Coordinates of N, CA and C in Angstrom, one line a residue:
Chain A
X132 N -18.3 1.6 -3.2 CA -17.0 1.0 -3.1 C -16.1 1.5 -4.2
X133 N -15.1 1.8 -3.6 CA -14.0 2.7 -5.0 C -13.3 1.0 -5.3
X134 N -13.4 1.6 -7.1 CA -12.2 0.6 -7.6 C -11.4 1.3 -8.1
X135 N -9.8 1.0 -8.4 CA -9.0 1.7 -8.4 C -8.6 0.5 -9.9
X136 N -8.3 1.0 -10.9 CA -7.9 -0.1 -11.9 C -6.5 0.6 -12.7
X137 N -5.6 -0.9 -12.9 CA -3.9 -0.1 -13.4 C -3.8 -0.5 -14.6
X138 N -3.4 -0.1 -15.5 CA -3.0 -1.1 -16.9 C -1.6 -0.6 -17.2
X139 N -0.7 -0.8 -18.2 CA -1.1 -3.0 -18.0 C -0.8 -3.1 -16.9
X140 N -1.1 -4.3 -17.0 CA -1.2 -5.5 -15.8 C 0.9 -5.5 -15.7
X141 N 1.3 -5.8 -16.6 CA 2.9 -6.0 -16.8 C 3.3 -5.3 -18.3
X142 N 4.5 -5.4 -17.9 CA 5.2 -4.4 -19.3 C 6.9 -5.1 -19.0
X143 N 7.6 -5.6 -20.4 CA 8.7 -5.6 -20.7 C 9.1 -5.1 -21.4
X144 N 10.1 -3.8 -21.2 CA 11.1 -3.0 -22.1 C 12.3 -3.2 -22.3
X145 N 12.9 -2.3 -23.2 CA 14.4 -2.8 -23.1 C 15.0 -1.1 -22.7
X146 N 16.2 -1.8 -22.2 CA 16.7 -0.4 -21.0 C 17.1 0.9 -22.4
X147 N 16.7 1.7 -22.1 CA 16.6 3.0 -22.6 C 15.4 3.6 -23.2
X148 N 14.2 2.8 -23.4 CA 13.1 3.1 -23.8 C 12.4 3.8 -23.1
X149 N 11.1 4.8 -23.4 CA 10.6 4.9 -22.5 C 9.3 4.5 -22.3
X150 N 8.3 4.8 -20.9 CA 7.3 4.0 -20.9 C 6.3 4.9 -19.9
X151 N 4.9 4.3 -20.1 CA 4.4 5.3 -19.2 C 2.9 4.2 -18.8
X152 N 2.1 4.1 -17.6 CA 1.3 3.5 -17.4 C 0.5 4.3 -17.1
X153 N -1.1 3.5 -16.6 CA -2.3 4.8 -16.8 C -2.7 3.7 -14.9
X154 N -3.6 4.8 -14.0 CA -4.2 4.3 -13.3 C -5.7 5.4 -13.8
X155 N -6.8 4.5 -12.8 CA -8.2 5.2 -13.2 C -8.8 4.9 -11.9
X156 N -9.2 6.0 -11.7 CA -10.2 5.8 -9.9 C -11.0 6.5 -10.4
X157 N -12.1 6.4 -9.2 CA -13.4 7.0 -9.4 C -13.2 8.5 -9.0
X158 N -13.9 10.0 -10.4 CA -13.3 11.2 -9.9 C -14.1 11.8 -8.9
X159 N -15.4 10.9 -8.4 CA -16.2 11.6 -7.2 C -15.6 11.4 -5.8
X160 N -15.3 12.5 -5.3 CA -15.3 12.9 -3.6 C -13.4 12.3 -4.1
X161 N -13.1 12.6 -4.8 CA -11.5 11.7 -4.6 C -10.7 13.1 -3.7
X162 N -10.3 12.5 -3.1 CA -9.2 13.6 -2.2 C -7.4 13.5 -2.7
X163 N -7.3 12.3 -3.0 CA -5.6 12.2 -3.2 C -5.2 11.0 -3.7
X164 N -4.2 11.1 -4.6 CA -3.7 9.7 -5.6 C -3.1 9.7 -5.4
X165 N -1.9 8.5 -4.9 CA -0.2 8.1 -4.2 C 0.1 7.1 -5.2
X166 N 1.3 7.2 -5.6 CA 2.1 6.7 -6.1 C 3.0 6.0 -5.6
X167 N 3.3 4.2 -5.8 CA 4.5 3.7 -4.8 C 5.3 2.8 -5.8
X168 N 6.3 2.8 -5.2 CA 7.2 1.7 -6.3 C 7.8 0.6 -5.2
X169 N 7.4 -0.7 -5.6 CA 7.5 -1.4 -4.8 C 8.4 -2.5 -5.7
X170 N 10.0 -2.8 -5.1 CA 11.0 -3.4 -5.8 C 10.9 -4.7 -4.9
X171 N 10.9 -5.9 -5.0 CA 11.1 -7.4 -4.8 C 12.0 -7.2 -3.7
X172 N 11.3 -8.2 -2.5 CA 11.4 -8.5 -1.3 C 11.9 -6.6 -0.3
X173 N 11.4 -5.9 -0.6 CA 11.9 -4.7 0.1 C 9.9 -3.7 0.5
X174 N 10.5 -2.5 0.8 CA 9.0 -2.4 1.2 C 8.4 -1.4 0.2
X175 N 7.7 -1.1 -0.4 CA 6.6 0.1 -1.3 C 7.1 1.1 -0.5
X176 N 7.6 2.2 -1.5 CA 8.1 3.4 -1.4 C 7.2 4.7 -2.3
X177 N 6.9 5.4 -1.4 CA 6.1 6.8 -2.0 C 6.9 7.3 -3.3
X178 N 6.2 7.7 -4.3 CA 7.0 8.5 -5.2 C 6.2 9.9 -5.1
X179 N 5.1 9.8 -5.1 CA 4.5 10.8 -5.3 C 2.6 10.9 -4.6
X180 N 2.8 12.0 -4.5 CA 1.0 11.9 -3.9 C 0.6 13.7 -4.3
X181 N -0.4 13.3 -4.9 CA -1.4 14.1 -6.0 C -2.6 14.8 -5.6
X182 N -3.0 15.4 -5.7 CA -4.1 16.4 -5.3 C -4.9 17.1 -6.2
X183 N -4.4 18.0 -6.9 CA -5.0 18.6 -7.9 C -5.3 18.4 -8.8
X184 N -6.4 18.8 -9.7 CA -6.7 18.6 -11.0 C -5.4 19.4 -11.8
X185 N -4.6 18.4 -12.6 CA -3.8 19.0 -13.4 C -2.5 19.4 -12.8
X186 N -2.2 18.7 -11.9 CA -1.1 18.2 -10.6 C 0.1 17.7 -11.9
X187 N 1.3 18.0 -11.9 CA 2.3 17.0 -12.4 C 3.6 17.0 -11.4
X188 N 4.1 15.8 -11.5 CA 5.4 15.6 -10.2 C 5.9 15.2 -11.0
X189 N 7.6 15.7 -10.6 CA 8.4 14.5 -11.5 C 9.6 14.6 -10.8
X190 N 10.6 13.5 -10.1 CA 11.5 13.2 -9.4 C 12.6 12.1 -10.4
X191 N 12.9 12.7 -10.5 CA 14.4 12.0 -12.0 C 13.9 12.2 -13.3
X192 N 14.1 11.0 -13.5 CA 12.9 10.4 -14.9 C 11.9 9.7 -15.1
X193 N 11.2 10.4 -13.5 CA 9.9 9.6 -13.2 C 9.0 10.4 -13.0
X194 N 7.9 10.8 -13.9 CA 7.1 11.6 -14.0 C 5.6 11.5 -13.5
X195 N 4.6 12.3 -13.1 CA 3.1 11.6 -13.2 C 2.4 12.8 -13.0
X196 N 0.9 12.5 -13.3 CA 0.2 14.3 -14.2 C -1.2 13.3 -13.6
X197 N -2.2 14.4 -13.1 CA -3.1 13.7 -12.5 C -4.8 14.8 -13.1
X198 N -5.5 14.0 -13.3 CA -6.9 14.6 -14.2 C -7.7 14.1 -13.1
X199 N -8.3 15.1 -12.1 CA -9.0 14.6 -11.2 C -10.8 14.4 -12.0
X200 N -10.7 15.4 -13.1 CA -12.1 15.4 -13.8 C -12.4 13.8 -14.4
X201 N -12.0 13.6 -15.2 CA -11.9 12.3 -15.4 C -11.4 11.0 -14.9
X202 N -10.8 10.8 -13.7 CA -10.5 10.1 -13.4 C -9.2 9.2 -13.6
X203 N -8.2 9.7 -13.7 CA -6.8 9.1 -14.3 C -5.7 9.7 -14.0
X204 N -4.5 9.0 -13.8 CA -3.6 9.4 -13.7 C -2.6 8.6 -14.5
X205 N -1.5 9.1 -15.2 CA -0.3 8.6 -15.9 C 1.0 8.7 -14.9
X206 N 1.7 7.7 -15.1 CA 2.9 7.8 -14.7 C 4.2 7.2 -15.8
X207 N 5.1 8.3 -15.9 CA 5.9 8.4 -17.2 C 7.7 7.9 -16.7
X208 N 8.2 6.9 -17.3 CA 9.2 6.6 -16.8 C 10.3 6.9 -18.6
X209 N 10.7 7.9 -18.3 CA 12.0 8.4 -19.5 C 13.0 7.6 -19.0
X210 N 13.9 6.7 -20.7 CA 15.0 6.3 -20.4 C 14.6 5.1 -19.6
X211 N 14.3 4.4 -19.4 CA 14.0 3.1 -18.1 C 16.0 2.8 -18.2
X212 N 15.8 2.1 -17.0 CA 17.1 1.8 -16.6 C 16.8 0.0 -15.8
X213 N 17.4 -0.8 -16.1 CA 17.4 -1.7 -15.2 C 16.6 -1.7 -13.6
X214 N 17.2 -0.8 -12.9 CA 16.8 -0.6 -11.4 C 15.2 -0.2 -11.5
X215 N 14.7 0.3 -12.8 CA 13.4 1.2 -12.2 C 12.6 -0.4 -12.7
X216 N 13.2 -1.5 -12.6 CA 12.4 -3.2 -12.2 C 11.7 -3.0 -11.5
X217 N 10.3 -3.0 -11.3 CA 9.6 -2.6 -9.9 C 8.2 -3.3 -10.1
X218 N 7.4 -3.3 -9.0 CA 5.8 -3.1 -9.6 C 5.4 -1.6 -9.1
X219 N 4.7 -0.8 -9.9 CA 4.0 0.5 -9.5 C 3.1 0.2 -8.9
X220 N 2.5 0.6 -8.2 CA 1.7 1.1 -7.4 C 0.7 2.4 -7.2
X221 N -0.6 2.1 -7.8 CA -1.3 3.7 -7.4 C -2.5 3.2 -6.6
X222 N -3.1 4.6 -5.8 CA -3.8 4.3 -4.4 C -4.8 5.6 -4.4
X223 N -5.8 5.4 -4.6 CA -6.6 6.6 -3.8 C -7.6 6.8 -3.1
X224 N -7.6 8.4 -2.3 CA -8.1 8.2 -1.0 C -9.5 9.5 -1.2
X225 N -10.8 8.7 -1.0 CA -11.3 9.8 -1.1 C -12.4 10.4 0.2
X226 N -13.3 10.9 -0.2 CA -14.2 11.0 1.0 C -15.3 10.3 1.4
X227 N -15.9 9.9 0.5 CA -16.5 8.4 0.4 C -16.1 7.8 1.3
X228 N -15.1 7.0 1.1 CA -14.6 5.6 1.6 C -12.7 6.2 2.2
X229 N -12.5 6.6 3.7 CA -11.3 6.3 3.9 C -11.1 7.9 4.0
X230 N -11.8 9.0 3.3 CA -11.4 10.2 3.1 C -10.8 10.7 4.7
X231 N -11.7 10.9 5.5 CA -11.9 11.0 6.9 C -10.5 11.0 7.4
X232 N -10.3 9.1 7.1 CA -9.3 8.6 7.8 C -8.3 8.6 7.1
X233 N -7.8 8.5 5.8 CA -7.0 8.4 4.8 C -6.2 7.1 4.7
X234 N -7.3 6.7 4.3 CA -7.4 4.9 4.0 C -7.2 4.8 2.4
X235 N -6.3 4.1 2.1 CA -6.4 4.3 0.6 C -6.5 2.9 0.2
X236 N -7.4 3.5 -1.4 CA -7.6 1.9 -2.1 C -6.6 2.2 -3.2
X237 N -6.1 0.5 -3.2 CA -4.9 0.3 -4.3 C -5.4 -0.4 -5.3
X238 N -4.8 -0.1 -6.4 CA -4.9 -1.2 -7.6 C -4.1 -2.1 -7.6
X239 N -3.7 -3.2 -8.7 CA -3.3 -4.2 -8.5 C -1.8 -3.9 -8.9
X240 N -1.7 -3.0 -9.4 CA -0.2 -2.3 -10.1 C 0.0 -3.0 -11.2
X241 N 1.1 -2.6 -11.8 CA 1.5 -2.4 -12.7 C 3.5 -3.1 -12.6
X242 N 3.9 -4.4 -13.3 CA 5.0 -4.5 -13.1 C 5.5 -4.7 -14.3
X243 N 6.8 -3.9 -14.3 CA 7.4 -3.4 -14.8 C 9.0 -3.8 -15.2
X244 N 9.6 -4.9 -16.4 CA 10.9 -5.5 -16.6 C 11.5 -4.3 -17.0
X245 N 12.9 -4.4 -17.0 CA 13.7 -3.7 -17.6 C 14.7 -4.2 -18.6
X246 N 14.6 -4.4 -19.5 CA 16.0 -5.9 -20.0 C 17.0 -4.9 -20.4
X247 N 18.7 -5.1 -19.6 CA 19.6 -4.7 -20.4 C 19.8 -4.4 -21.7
Chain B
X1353 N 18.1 6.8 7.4 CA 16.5 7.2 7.3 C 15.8 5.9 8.4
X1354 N 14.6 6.4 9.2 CA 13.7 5.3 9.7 C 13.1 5.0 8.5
X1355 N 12.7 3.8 9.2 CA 11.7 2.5 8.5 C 10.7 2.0 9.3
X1356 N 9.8 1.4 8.7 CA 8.9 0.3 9.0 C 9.8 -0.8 9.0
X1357 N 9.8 -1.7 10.2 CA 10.4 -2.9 10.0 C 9.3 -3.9 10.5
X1358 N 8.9 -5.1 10.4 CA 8.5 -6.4 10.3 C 8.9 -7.8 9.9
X1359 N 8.5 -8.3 11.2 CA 9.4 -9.6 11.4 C 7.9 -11.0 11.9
X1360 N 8.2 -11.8 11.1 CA 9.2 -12.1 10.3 C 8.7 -12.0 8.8
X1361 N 9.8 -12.6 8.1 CA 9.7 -12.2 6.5 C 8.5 -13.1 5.9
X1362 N 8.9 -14.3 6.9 CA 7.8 -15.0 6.2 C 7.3 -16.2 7.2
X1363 N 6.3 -17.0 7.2 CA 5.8 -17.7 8.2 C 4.8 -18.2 7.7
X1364 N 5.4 -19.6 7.9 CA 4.6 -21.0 7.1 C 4.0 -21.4 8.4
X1365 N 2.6 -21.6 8.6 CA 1.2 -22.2 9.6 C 0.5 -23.5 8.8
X1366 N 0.5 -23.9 9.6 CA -1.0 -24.5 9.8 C -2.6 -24.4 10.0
X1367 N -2.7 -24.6 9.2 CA -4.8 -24.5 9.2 C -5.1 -24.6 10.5
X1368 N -6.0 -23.5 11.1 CA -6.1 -23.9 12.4 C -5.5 -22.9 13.6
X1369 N -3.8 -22.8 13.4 CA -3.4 -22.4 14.0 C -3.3 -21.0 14.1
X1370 N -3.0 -20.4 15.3 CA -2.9 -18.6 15.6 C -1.9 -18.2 15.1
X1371 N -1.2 -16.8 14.1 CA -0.2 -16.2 14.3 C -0.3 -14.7 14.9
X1372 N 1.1 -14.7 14.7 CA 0.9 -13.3 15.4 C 2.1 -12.7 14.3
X1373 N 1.8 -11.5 13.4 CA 2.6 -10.8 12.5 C 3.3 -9.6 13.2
X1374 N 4.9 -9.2 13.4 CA 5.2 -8.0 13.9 C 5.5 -7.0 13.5
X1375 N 5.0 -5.7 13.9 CA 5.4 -4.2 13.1 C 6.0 -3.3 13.9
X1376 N 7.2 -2.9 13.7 CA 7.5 -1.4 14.3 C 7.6 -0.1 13.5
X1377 N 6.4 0.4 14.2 CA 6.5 1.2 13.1 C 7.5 2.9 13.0
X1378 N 7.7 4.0 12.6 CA 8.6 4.7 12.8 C 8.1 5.6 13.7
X1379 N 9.0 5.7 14.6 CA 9.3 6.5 16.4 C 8.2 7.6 16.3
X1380 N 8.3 8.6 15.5 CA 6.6 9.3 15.8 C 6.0 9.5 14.8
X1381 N 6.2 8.3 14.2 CA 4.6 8.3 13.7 C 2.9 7.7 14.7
X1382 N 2.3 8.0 14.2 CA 1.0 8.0 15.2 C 0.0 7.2 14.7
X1383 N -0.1 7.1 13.2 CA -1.0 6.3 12.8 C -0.6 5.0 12.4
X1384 N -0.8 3.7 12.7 CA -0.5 2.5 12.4 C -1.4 1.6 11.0
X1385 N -1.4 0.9 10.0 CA -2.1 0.3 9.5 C -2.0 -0.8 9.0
X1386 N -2.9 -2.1 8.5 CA -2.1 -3.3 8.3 C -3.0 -3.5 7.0
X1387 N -2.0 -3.9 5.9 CA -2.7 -4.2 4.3 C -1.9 -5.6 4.2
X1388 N -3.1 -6.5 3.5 CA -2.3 -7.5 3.2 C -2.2 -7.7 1.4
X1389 N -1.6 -8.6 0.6 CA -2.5 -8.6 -0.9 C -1.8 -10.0 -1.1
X1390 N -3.0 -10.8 -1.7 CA -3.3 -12.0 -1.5 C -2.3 -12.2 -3.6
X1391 N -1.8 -13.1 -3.8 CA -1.2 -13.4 -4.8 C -1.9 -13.1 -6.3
X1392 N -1.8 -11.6 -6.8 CA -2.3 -11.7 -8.3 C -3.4 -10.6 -7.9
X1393 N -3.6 -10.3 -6.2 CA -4.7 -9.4 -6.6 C -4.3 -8.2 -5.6
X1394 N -5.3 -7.2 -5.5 CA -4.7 -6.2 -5.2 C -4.5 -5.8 -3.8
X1395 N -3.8 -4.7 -3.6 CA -3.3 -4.8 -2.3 C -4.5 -4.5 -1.6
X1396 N -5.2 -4.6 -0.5 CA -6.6 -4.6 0.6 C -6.0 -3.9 2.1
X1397 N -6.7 -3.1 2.4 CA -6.9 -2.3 3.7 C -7.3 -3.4 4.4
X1398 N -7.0 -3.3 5.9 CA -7.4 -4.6 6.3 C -7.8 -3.7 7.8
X1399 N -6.8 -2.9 8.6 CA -7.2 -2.1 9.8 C -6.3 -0.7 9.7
X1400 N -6.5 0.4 10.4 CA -5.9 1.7 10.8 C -6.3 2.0 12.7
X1401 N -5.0 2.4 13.2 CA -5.1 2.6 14.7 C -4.6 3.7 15.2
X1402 N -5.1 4.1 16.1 CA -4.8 5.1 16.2 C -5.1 5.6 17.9
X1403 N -4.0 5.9 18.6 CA -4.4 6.3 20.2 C -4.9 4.8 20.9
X1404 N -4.0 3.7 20.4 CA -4.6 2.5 21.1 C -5.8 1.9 21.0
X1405 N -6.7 2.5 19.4 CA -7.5 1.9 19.0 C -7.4 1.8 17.7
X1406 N -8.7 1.3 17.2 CA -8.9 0.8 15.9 C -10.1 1.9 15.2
X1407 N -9.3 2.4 14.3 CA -10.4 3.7 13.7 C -10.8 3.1 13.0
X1408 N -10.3 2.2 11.8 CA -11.4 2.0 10.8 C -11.0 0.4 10.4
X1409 N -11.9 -0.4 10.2 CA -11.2 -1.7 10.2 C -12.4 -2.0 8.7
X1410 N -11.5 -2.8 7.4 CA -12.6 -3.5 6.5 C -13.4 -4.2 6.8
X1411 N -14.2 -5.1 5.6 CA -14.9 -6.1 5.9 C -14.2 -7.5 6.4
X1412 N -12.8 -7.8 5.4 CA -12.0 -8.6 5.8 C -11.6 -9.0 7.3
X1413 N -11.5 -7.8 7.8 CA -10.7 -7.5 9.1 C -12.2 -8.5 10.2
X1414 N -12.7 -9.8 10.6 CA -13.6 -10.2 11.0 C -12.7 -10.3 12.3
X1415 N -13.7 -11.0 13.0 CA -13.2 -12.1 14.8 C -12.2 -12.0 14.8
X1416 N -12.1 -12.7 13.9 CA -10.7 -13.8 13.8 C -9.0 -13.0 13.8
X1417 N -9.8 -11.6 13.5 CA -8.1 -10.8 13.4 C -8.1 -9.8 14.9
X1418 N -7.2 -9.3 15.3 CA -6.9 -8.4 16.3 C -5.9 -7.6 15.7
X1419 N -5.6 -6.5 16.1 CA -4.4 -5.7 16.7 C -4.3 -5.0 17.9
X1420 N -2.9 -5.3 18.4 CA -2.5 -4.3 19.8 C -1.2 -3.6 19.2
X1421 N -0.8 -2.8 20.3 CA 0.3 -2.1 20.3 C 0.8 -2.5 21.9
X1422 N 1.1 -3.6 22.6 CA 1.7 -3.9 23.6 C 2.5 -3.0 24.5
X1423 N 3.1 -2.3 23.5 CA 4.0 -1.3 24.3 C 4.5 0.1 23.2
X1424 N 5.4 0.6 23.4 CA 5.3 1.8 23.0 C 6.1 1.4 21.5
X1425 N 6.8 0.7 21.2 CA 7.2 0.1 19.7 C 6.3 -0.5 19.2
X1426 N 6.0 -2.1 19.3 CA 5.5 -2.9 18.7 C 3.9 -2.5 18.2
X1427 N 3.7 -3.1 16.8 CA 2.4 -3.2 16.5 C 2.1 -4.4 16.1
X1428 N 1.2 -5.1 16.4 CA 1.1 -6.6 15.8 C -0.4 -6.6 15.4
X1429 N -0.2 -7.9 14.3 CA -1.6 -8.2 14.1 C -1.3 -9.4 14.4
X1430 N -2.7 -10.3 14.5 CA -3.2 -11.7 15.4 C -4.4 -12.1 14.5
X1431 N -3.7 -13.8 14.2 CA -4.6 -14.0 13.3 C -5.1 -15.2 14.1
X1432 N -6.3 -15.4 14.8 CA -6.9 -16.5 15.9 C -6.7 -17.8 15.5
X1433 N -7.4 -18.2 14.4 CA -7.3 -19.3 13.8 C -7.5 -19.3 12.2
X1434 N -5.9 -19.4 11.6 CA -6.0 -19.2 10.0 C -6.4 -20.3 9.0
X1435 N -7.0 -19.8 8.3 CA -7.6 -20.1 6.9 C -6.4 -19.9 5.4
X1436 N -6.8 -21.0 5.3 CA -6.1 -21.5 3.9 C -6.2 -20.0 2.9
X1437 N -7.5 -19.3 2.8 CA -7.1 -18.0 2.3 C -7.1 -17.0 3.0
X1438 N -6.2 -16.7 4.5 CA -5.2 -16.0 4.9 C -3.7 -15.9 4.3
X1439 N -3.3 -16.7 3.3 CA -2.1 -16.4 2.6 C -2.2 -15.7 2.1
X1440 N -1.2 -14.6 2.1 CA -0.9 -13.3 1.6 C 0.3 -12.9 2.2
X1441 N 0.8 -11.9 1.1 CA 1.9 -11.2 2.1 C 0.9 -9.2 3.1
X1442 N 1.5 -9.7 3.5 CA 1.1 -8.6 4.8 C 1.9 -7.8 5.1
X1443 N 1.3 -6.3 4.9 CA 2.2 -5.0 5.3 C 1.5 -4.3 6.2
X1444 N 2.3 -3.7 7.0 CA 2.5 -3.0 7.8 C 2.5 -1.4 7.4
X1445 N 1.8 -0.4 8.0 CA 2.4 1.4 7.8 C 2.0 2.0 8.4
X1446 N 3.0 3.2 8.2 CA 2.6 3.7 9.1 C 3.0 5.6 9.1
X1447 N 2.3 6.6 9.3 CA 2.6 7.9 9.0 C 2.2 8.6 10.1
X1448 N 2.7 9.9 10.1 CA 2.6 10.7 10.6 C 0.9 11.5 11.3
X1449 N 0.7 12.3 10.1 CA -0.5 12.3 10.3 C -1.7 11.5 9.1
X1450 N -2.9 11.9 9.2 CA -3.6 11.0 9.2 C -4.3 11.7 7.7
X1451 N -4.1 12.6 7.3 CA -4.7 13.2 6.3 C -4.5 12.1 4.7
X1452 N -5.2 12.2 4.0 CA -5.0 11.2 3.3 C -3.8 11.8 1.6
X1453 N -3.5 12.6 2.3 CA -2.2 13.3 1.0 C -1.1 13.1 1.8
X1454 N -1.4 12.5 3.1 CA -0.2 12.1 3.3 C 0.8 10.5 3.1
X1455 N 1.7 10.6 3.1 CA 2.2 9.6 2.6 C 2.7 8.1 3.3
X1456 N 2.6 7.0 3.1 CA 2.8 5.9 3.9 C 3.9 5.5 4.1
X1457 N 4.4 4.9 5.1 CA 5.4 4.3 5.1 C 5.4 2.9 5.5
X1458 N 5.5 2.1 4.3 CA 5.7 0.5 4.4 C 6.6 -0.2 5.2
X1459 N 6.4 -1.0 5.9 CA 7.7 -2.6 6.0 C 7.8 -3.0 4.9
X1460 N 8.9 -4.1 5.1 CA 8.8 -5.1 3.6 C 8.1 -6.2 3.4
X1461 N 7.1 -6.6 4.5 CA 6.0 -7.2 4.5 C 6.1 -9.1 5.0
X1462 N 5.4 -9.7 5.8 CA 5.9 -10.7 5.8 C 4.6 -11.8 4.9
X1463 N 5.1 -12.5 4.5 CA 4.5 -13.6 3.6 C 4.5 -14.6 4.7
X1464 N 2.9 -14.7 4.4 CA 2.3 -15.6 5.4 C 1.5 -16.8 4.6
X1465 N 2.5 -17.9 4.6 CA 1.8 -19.4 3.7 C 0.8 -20.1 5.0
X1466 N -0.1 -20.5 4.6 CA -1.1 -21.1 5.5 C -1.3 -23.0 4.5
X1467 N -0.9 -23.6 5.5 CA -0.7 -24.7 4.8 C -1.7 -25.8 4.9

């Protein structure tokens, strides 16, 4: 059974700081790591989905860099702003469990204040 | 942009009683799935469908749950008779193809109090 574990659990910053959280999944048979940002009362939205060892994405000032050898992924938020309020979200799908089908196990995320 | 949409947002039951959760998911996408995540813990796979079946369902996914696709929109899940830990909010997704680098597309999920 894959566990997929986020830390922290929560984070409060103050807007312009920046910040970065870690996910960790198991690195055997892993096929793909997704990233979602999921903002209060609305639906989890993709940021990013990962593949390779040594993979980096980055869409604004939202960055993430993926170590399939060891098992982790960072996601890097430059400058936080108010709006990037969210819980994160990371998910991976491997061949084990879901690979086939592309079933992904999530962690519990990671939520994220932003104080003016 | 399409969306996943799901209705309703939220729906307070009774112990006991059947719901039924609704999903539309987006016009061609082909694979359907339903996650729910129970308060503080993490989100859970619960079923994936696909061609008017059910490709892979968890352990959670028992008797007690269904899904159809009624007609060429709707996807629903059916909960027979809920349990007090059936509360959770419940999502809906849904993508194109099926490969697992592909990416999901959520509803905004309906919260389901079981009372």
């Amino acid at each position: 059974i894959l566990n997929v574990e986020q830390s922290p659990q929560s984070l409060h910053v103050q807007e312009g700081d920046s910040t970065n959280f870690t996910c960790s999944f198991p690195s055997s048979n892993f096929y793909a790591l997704h990233w979602y940002r999921w903002e209060t009362a609305k639906s989890p939205e993709a940021l990013f989905v990962m593949t390779l060892n040594g993979d980096e994405k980055k869409k604004g000032r939202i960055s993430a860099t993926l170590n399939t050898k060891e098992g982790y992924s960072y996601l890097y938020i430059k400058g936080s702003q108010p709006e990037d309020s969210a819980t994160y979200l990371c998910a991976s799908a491997s061949w084990n469990y879901g690979g086939s089908q592309g079933n992904l196990i999530f962690g519990k995320g990671t939520k994220l204040s932003v104080k003016p | 942009e399409p969306e996943v949409t799901q209705t309703p947002s939220h729906q307070v039951t009774q112990m006991g009683q059947e719901v039924i959760l609704r999903c539309v998911p987006i016009s061609n996408h082909l694979y359907f799935y339903w996650y729910r995540q129970i308060l503080g813990q993490k989100v859970e796979f619960l079923v994936s469908f696909y061609n008017n079946e059910i490709s892979e369902k968890s352990e959670i996914f028992d008797d007690q749950f269904s899904v159809e696709r009624p007609d060429g929109s709707n996807f629903t899940l059916k909960i027979r008779s809920t349990k007090l830990e059936d509360s959770a909010m419940y999502f809906c997704a849904s993508r194109q193809r099926r490969e697992p680098n592909e990416k999901l597309f959520f509803g905004s999920g309906t919260q389901l109090s079981v009372l």
